[in-house]
PDB file of C-alpha atoms in Angstrom:
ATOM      1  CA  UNK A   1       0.000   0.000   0.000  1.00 69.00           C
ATOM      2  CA  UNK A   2       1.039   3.792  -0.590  1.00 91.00           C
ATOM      3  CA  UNK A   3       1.903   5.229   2.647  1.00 92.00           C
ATOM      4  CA  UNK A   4       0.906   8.850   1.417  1.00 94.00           C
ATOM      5  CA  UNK A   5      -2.483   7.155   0.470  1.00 95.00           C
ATOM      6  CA  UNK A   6      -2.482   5.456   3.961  1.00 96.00           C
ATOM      7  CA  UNK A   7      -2.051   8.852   6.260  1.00 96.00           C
ATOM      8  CA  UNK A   8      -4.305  11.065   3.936  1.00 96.00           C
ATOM      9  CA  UNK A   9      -7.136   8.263   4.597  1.00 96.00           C
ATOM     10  CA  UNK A  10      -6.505   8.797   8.512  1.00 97.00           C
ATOM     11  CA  UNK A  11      -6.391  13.183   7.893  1.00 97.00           C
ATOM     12  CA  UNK A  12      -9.936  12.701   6.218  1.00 97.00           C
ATOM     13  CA  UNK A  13     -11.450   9.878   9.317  1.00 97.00           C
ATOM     14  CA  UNK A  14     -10.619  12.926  11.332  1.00 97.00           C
ATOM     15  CA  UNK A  15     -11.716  15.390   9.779  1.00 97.00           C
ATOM     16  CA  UNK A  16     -14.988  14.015   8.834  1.00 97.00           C
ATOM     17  CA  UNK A  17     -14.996  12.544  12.312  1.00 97.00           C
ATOM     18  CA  UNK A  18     -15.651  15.719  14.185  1.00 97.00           C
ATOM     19  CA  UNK A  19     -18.789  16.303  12.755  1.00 96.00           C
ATOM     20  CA  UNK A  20     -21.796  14.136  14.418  1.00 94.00           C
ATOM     21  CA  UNK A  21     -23.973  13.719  11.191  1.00 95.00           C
ATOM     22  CA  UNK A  22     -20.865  11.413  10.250  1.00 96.00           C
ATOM     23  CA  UNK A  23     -20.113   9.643  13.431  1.00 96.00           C
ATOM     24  CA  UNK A  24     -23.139   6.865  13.115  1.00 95.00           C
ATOM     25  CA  UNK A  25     -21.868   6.475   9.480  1.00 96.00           C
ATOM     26  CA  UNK A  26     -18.123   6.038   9.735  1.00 96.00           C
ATOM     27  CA  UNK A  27     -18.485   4.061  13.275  1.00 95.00           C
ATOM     28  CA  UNK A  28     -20.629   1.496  10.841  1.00 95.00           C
ATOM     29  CA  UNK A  29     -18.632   1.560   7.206  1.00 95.00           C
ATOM     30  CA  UNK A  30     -15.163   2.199   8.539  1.00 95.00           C
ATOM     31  CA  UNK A  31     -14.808   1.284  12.028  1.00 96.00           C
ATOM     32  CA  UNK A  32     -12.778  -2.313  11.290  1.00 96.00           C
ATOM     33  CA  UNK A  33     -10.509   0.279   8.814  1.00 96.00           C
ATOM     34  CA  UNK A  34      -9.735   2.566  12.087  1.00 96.00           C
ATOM     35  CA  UNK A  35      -9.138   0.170  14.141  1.00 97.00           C
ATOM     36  CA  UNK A  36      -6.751  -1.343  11.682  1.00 97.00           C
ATOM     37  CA  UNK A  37      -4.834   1.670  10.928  1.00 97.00           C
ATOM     38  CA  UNK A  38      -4.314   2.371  15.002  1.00 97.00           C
ATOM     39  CA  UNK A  39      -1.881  -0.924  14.322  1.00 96.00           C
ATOM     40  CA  UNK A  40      -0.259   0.897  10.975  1.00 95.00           C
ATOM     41  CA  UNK A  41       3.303   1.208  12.979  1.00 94.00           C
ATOM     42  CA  UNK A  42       3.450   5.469  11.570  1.00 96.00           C
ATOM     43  CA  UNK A  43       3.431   7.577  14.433  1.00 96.00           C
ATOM     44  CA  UNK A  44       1.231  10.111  12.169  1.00 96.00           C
ATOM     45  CA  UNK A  45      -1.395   7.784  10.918  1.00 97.00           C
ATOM     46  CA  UNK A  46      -1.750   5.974  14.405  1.00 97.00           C
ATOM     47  CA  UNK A  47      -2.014   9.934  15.802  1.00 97.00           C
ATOM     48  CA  UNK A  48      -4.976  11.000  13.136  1.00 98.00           C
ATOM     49  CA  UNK A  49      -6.748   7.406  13.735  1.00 97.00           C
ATOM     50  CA  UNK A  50      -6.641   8.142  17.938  1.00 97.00           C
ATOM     51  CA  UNK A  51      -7.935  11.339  17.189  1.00 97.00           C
ATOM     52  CA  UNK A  52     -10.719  10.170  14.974  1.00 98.00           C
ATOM     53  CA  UNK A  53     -11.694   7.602  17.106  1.00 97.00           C
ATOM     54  CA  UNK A  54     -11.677   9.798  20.483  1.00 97.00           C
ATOM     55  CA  UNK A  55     -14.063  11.715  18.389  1.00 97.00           C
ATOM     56  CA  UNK A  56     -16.095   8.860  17.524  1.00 97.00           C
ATOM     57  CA  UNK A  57     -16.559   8.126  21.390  1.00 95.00           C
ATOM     58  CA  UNK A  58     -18.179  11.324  21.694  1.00 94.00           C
ATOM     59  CA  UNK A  59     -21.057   9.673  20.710  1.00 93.00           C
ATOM     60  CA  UNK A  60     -21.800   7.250  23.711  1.00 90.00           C
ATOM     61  CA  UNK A  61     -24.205   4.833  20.715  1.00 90.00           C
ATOM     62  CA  UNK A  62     -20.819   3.710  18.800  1.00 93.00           C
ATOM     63  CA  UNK A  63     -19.217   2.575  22.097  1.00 92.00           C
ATOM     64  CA  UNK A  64     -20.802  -0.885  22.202  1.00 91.00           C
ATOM     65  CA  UNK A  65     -19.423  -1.455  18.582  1.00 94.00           C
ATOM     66  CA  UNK A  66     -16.175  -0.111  19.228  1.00 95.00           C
ATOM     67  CA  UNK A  67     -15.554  -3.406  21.324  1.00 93.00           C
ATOM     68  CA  UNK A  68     -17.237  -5.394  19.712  1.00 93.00           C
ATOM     69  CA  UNK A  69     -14.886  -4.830  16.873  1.00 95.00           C
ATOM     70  CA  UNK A  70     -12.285  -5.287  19.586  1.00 95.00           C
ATOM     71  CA  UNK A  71     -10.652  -2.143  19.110  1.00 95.00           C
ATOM     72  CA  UNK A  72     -10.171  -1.297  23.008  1.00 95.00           C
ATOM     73  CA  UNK A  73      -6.631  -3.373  22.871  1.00 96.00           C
ATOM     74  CA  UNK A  74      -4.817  -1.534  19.907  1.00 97.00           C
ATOM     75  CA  UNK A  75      -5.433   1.778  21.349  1.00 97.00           C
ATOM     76  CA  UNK A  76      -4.885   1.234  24.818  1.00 96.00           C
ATOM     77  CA  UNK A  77      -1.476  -0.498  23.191  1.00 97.00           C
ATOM     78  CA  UNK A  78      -0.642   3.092  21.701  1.00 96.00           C
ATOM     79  CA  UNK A  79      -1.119   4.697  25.219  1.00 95.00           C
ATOM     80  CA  UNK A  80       2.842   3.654  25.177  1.00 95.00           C
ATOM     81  CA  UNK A  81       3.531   5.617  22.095  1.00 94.00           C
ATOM     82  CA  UNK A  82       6.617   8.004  21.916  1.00 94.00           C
ATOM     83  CA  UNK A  83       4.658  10.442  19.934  1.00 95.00           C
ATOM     84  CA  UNK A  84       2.968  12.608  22.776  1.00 96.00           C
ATOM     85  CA  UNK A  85       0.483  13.786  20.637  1.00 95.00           C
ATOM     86  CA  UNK A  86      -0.702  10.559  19.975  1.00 96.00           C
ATOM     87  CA  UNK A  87      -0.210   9.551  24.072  1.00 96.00           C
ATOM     88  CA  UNK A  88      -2.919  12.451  23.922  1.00 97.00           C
ATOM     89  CA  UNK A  89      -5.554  11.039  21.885  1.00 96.00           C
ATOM     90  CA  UNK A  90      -5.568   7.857  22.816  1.00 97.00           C
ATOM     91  CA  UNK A  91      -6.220   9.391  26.630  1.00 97.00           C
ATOM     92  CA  UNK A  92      -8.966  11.394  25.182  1.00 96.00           C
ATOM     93  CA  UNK A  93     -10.560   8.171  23.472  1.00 96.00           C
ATOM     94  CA  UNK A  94     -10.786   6.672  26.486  1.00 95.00           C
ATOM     95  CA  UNK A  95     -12.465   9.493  28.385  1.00 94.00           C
ATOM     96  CA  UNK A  96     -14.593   9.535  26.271  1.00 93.00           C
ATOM     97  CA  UNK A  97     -15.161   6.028  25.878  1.00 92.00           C
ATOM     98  CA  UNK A  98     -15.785   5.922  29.303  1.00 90.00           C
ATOM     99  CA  UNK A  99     -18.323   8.391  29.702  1.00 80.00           C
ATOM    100  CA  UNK A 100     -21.346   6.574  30.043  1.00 64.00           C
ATOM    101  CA  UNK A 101     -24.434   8.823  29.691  1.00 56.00           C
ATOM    102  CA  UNK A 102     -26.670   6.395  31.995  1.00 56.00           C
ATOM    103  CA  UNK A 103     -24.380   7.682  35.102  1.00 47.00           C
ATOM    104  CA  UNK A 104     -25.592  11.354  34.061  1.00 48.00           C
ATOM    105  CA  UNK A 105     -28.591  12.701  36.792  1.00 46.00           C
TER     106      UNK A 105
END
């Protein structure tokens, strides 16, 4: 695969990710391809794919599928990253993640 390809596909998950008419969408059609590209090994795409999916967790519907599709243990894998933006995400993902709007009075 083209790795220019690869890290443009991870700009435009987060980018399209911040908006919540998209979130449903991409958490349904491209949530396996996230997932995946948290294990790429490029500090940049594995940075744009935490970021996407901390965004994703925003919505507290997608959080069910997000482990389903077993992607809890390739972010909280990055949480060792040496890129601190990434570190940053991936912390951000899981407060979100663990927000749990049931708990709200």
């Amino acid at each position: 695969y083209d790795k220019n390809i690869v890290k443009e596909v991870s700009i435009i998950f987060n980018c399209l990710s911040t908006e919540d008419e998209n979130k449903e969408e991409i958490s349904y059609r491209a949530m396996s391809t996230l997932i995946s590209l948290l294990m790429s090994g490029d500090d940049y795409v594995e940075r744009h794919s935490c970021s996407a999916i901390a965004n994703l967790m925003e919505c507290s519907d997608i959080h069910l599928r997000f482990i389903e599709e077993r992607g809890l243990p390739p972010l909280v894998s990055l949480c060792s990253s040496v890129d601190e933006g990434c570190r940053q995400e991936v912390m951000r993902a899981l407060s979100n993640l663990s927000f749990n709007l049931d708990m709200v009075e």
